XYZ file of C-alpha atoms in Angstrom:
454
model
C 100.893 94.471 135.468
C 98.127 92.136 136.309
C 97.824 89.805 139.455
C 99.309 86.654 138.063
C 101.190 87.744 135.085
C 104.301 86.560 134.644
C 107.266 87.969 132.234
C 106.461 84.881 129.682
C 107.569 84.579 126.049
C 104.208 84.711 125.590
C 101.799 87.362 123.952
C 101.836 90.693 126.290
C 98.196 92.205 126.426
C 98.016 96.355 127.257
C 95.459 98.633 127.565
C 96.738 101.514 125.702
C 95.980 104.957 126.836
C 94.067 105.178 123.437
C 91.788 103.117 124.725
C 92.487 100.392 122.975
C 93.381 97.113 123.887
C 96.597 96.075 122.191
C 98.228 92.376 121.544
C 101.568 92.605 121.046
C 104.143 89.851 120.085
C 107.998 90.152 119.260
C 107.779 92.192 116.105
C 110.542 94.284 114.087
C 108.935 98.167 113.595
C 109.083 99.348 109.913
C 107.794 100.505 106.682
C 103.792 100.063 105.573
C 105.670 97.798 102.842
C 106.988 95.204 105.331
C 103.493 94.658 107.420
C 100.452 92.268 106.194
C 97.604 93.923 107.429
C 94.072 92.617 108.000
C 91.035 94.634 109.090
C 88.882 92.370 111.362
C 85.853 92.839 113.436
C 86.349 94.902 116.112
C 90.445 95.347 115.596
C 93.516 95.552 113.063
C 95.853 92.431 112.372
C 99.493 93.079 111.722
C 101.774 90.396 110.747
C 105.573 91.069 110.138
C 105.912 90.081 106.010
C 110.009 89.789 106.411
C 109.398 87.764 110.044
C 108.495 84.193 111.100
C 105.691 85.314 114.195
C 103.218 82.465 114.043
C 100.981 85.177 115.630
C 99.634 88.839 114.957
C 99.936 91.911 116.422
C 96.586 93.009 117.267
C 95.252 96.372 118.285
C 91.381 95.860 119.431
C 89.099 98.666 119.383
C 86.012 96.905 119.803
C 86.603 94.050 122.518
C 83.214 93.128 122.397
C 83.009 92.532 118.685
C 86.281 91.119 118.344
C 86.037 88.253 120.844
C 83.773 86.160 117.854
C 87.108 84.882 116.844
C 89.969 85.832 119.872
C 89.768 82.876 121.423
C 90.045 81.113 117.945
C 93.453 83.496 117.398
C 94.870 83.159 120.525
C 93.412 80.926 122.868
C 90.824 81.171 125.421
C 93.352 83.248 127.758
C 94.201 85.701 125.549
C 90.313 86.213 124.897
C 90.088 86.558 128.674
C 92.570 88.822 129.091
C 91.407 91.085 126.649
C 87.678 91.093 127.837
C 89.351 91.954 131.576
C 91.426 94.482 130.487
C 88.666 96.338 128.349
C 87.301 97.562 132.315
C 90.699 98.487 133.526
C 92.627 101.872 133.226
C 95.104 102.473 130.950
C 98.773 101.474 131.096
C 97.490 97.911 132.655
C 99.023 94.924 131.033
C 99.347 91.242 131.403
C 101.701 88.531 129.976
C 99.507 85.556 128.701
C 101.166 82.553 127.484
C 99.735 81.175 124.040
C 97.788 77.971 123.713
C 100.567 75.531 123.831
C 103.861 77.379 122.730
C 104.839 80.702 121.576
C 105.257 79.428 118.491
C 101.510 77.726 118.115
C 99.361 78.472 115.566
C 95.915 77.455 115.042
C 93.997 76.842 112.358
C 92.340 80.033 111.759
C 95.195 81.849 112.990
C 96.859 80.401 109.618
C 94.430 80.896 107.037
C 94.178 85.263 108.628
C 97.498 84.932 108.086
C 97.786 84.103 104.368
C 94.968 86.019 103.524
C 96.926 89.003 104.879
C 99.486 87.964 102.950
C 98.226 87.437 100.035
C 96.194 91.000 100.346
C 99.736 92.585 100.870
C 101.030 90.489 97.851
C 97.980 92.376 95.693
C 99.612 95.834 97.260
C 103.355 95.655 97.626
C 104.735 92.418 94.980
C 107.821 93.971 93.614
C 107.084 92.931 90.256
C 110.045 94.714 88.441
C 110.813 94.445 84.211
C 114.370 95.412 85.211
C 114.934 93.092 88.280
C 113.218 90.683 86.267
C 110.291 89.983 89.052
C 106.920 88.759 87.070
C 104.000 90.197 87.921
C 101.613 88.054 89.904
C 98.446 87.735 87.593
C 95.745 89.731 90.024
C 92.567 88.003 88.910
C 94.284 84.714 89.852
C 95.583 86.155 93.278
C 91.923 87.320 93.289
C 89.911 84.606 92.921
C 92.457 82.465 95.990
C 91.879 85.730 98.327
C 88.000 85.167 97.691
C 88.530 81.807 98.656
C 90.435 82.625 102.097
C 88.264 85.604 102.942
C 85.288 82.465 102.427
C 87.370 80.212 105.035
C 88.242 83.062 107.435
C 84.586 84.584 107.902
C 84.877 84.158 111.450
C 87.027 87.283 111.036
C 84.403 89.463 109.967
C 80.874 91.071 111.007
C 80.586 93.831 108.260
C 81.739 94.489 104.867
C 81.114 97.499 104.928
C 83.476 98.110 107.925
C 85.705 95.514 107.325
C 86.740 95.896 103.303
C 89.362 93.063 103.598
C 85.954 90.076 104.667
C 83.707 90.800 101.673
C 84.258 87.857 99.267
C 81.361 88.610 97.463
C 83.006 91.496 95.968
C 86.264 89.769 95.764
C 84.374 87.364 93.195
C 82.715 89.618 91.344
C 85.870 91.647 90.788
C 87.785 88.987 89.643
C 85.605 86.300 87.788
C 87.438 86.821 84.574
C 90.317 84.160 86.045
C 87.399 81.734 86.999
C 87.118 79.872 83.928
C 90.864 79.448 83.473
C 91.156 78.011 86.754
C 88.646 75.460 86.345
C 90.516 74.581 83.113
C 94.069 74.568 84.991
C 92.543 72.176 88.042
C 91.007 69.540 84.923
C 93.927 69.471 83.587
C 96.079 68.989 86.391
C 93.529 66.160 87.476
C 94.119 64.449 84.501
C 97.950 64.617 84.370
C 98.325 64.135 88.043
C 100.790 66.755 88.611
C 100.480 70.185 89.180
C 98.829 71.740 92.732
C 95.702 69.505 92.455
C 94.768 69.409 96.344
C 95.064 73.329 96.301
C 93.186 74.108 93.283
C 90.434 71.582 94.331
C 89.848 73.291 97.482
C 90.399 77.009 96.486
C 87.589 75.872 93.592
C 85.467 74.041 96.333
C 85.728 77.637 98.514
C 84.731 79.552 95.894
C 82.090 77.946 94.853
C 80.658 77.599 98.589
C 81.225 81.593 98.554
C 78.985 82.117 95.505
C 76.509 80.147 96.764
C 76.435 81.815 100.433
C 76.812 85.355 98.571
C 74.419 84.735 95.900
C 77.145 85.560 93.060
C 75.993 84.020 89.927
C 76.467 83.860 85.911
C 78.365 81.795 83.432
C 81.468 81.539 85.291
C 80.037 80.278 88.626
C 77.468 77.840 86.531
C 80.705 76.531 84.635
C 82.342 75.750 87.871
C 79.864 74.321 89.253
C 78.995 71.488 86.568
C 83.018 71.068 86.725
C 83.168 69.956 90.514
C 79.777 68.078 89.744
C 81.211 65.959 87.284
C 84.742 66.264 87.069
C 84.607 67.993 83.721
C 84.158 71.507 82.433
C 80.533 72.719 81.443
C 80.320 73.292 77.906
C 76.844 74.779 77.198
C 76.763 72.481 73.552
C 77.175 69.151 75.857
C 80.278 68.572 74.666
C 83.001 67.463 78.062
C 86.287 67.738 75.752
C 88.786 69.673 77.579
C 91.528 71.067 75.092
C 94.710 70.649 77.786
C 96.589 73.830 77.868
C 100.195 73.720 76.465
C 101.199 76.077 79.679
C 100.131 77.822 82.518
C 100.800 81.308 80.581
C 98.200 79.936 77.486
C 95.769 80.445 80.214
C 96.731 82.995 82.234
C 97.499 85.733 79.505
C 99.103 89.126 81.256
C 98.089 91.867 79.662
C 99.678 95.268 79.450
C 103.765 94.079 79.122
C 106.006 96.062 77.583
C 109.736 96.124 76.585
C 111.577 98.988 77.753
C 112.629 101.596 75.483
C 115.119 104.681 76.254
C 113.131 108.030 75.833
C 114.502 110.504 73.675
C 116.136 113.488 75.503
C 113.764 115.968 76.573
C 116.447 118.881 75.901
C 118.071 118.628 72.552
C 121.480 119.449 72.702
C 123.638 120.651 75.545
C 126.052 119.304 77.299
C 125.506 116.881 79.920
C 127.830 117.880 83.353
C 126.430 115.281 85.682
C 123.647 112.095 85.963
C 123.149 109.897 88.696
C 120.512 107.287 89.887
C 117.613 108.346 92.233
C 115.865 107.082 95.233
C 112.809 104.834 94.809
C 111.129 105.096 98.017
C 107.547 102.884 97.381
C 106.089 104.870 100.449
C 105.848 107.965 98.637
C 103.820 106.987 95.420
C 100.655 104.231 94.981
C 101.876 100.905 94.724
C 101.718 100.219 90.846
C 102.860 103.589 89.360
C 106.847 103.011 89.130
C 108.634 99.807 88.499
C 110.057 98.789 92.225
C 113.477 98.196 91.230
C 116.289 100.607 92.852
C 117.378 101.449 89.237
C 114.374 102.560 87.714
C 114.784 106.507 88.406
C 117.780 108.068 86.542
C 118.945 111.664 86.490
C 120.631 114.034 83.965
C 121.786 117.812 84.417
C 122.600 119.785 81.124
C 123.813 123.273 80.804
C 121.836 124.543 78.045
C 122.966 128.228 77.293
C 123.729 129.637 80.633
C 121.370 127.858 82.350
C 121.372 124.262 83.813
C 118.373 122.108 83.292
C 117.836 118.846 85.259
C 115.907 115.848 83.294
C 114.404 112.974 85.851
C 112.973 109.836 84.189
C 111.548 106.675 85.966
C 110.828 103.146 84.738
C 106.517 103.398 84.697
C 104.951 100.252 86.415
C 102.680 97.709 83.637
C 99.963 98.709 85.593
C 101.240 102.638 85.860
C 98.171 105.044 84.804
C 98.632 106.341 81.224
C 96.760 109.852 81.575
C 95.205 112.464 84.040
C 97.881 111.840 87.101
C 101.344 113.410 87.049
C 104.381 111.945 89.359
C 107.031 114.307 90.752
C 110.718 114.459 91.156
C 112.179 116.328 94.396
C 115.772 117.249 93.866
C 118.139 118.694 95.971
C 121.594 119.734 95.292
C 124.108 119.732 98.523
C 121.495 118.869 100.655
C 119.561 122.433 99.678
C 116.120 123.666 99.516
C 113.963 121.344 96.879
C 113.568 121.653 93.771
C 110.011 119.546 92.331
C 110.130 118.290 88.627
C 106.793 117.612 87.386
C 106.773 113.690 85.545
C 104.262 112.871 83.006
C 104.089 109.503 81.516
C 105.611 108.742 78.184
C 105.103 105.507 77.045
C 107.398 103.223 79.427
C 108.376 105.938 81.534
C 107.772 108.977 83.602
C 109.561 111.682 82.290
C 110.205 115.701 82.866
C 112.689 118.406 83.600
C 113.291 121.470 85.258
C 115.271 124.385 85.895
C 117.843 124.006 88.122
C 120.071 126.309 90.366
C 123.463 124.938 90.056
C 126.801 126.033 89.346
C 128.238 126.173 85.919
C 130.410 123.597 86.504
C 129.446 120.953 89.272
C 132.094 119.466 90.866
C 132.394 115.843 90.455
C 131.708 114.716 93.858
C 128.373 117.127 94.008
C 126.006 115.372 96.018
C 122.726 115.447 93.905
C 119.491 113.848 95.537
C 116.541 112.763 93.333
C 113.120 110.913 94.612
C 110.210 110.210 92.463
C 106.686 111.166 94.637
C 102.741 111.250 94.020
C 101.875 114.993 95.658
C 99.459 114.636 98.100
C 100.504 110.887 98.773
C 103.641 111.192 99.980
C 103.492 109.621 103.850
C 106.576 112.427 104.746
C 105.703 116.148 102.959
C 108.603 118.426 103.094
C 107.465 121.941 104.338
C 109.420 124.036 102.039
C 107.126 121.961 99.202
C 104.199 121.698 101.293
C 103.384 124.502 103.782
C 100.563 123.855 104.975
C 101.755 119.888 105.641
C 101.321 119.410 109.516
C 103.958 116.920 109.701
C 107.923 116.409 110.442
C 109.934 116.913 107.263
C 110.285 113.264 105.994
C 113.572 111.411 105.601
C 114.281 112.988 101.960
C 115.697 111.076 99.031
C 119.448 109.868 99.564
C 119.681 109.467 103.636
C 121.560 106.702 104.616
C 119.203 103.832 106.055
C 116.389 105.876 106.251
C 114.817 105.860 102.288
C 113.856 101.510 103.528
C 116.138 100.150 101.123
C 117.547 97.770 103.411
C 114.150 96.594 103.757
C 113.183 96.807 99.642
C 115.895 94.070 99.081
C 114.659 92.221 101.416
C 111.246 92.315 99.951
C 112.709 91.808 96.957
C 114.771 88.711 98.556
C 111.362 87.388 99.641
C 109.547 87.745 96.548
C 112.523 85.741 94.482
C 112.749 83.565 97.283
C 108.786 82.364 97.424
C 108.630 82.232 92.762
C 111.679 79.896 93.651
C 110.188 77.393 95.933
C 107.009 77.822 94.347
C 108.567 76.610 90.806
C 109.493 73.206 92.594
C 107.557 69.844 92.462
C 106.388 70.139 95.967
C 106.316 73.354 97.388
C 104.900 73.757 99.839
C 107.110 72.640 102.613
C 110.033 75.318 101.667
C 108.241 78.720 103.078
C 108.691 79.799 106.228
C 105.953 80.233 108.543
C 103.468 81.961 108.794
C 103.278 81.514 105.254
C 103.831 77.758 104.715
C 102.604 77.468 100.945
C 102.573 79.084 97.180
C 99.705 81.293 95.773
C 98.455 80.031 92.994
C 99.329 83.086 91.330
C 102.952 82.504 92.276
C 103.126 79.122 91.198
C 102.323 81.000 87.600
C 104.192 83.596 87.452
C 107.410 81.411 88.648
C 106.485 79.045 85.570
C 105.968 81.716 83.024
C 108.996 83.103 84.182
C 110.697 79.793 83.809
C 109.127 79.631 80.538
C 110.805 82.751 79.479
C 107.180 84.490 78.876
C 106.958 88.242 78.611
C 105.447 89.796 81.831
């Protein structure tokens, strides 16, 4: 430890025998699903999405780089520190106390730490048909990221390095909400309810960000004559504004469906066991299976002599129809794996296989079925992929370690934030670091309310 450093509550600062120089404040480890992650200049930013840390983790590669906004994080010390112990050997570290109290926050400190958020929000929102969880609409969620990315550009020094500080592409990705949310701020103007202050200034952002990234067209020119003159541009000279009758008039979701059992994949037989499977999100692209821990189901048939095993799972809205099969890995007593390949089929992923059981299972035959992307999977198993230079991963079925503990919370968090967000004032029911809605939340909580398909 450092001359002078004192065992604090503050932020500890190491240099890692990496190389780099790491921040570290009280954080609970766990899955990619639980962390909001920003890519900055010259380091990563890791919040804790289940935790209250008014500051991020930070692991600095480029101490140089990154001290454009350090001392606007964490305080002039903490920028210090980290420019000292850039020249010092490894295994060095020094307790630095925050700007006022552990539990500060500055400004920009904030703002990095909704964008993160909100950038894990357009990633891991457990938007679930069966746990009835709507689907935040990600134009919407777009268009308020393009506005933080604007706010937090102190963050950044390349978009090209840095994918999460480009809000010119952020715009251009998501215009198609643009208009709507011009519409939704008139409105709310006019009946003086609604999140006026936050639509005015996520509007005022991104039109500030089209201007400094040169993003034009009809959209931008439309908002612009809007904050001009407190009325939509209508290209005919004609101000009218036709107030919505809801939030879901203008933010249509596409792509909802109603769930439909699949017919059985093996005619006849006789069905000797089913069972729910494990939904592990770290082993398949976010967006490819619906996030709730019912949504993968399990049937073994004897069919002749043989036994066949059929695996279906619930298909995300945004799932891809064609071109990319899922997989099933089933084990039977805790044996060697068997993989089912899943294909979609309308609203589900569906397949079966072969299976190596006996002719009659036993009733308390422990049967283990997870649904997986090959290649993606964080945790191969050998025995399915040999040449995977890795420990075999947790499996489907392990007590504690498949992260559902930490999917209901998720889930916990996501039902708690559409709940606060569907009150009058909001904001002040969040914990920090996130203190207030996303636009996109405020919608989906009153679609939901509104009973709207999503």
């Amino acid at each position: 430890m450092m001359p002078g450093a004192g065992g604090g509550t503050g932020v500890r600062v190491t240099r890692a025998a990496d190389g780099t120089v790491q921040i570290a404040v009280p954080a609970a480890p766990g899955p990619a699903f639980v962390r909001a992650v920003l890519d900055v200049a010259g380091a990563v930013l890791t919040w804790p999405v289940l935790g209250t840390a008014a500051l991020p983790a930070a692991e600095v590669h480029d101490p140089g780089r990154a001290q454009q906004w350090l001392w606007a994080v964490y305080g002039e010390r903490t920028a210090a520190a980290v420019h000292a112990l850039a020249a010092v050997p490894p295994g060095v570290s020094v307790d630095v106390a925050p700007p006022e109290s552990p539990e500060s926050e500055t400004a920009l400190a904030g703002y990095a730490a909704r964008l993160a958020l909100g950038h894990w929000a357009a990633r891991w929102w457990p938007a679930s048909y069966t746990d009835g969880i709507p689907a935040l609409e990600p134009d919407l969620l777009g268009m308020e990221l393009a506005a933080l990315t604007h706010r937090c550009q102190q963050l950044f020094d390349d978009p090209e390095d840095q994918p999460d500080g480009d809000p010119a592409e952020l715009l251009e990705t998501h215009q198609a909400a643009l208009d709507s949310l011009v519409r939704w701020w008139q409105a709310a103007r006019e009946s003086a309810s609604g999140p006026v202050r936050q639509l005015d200034g996520v509007l005022r952002l991104i039109d500030d960000a089209a201007d400094c990234a040169g993003v034009a067209g009809d959209a931008v020119r439309r908002l612009r004559s809007a904050l001009e003159t407190g009325a939509p541009y209508d290209p005919r000279g004609s101000h009218e504004l036709r107030t919505p009758l809801g939030l879901g008039s203008l933010f249509a979701r596409s792509g909802g469906y109603a769930l439909a059992a699949g017919e059985r994949l093996v005619p006849g037989g006789r069905v000797i066991a089913r069972g729910s499977g494990t939904n592990d999100w770290r082993r398949y692209p976010p967006g490819f299976v619906d996030p709730s821990e019912s949504a993968v189901s399990w049937t073994v048939s004897a069919v002749g002599a043989g036994r066949v095993i059929e695996v279906e799972a619930v298909a995300d809205v945004a799932a891809p129809v064609g071109g990319v099969r899922l997989a099933a890995e089933v084990r039977v007593e805790g044996g060697p794996p068997t993989l089912v390949s899943l294909a979609r089929r309308g609203d589900v992923w569906a397949g079966r296989a072969d299976l190596d059981v006996p002719a009659s299972l036993p009733p308390r035959t422990r049967v283990e079925v997870g649904v997986l992307l090959p290649g993606f999977d964080p945790d191969p198993d050998p025995e399915l992929d040999p040449e995977a230079d890795t420990e075999p991963g947790p499996g489907p079925g392990t007590d504690g370690a498949d992260g559902r503990a930490d999917r209901d919370a998720v889930r916990a968090l996501a039902r708690h934030r559409l709940a606060a967000a569907a009150l009058p004032e909001p904001q002040g029911t969040y914990p920090q670091p996130f203190p207030a809605p996303f636009l996109a939340e405020i919608v989906a909580a009153a679609t939901a309310d509104a009973g709207e398909d999503f």
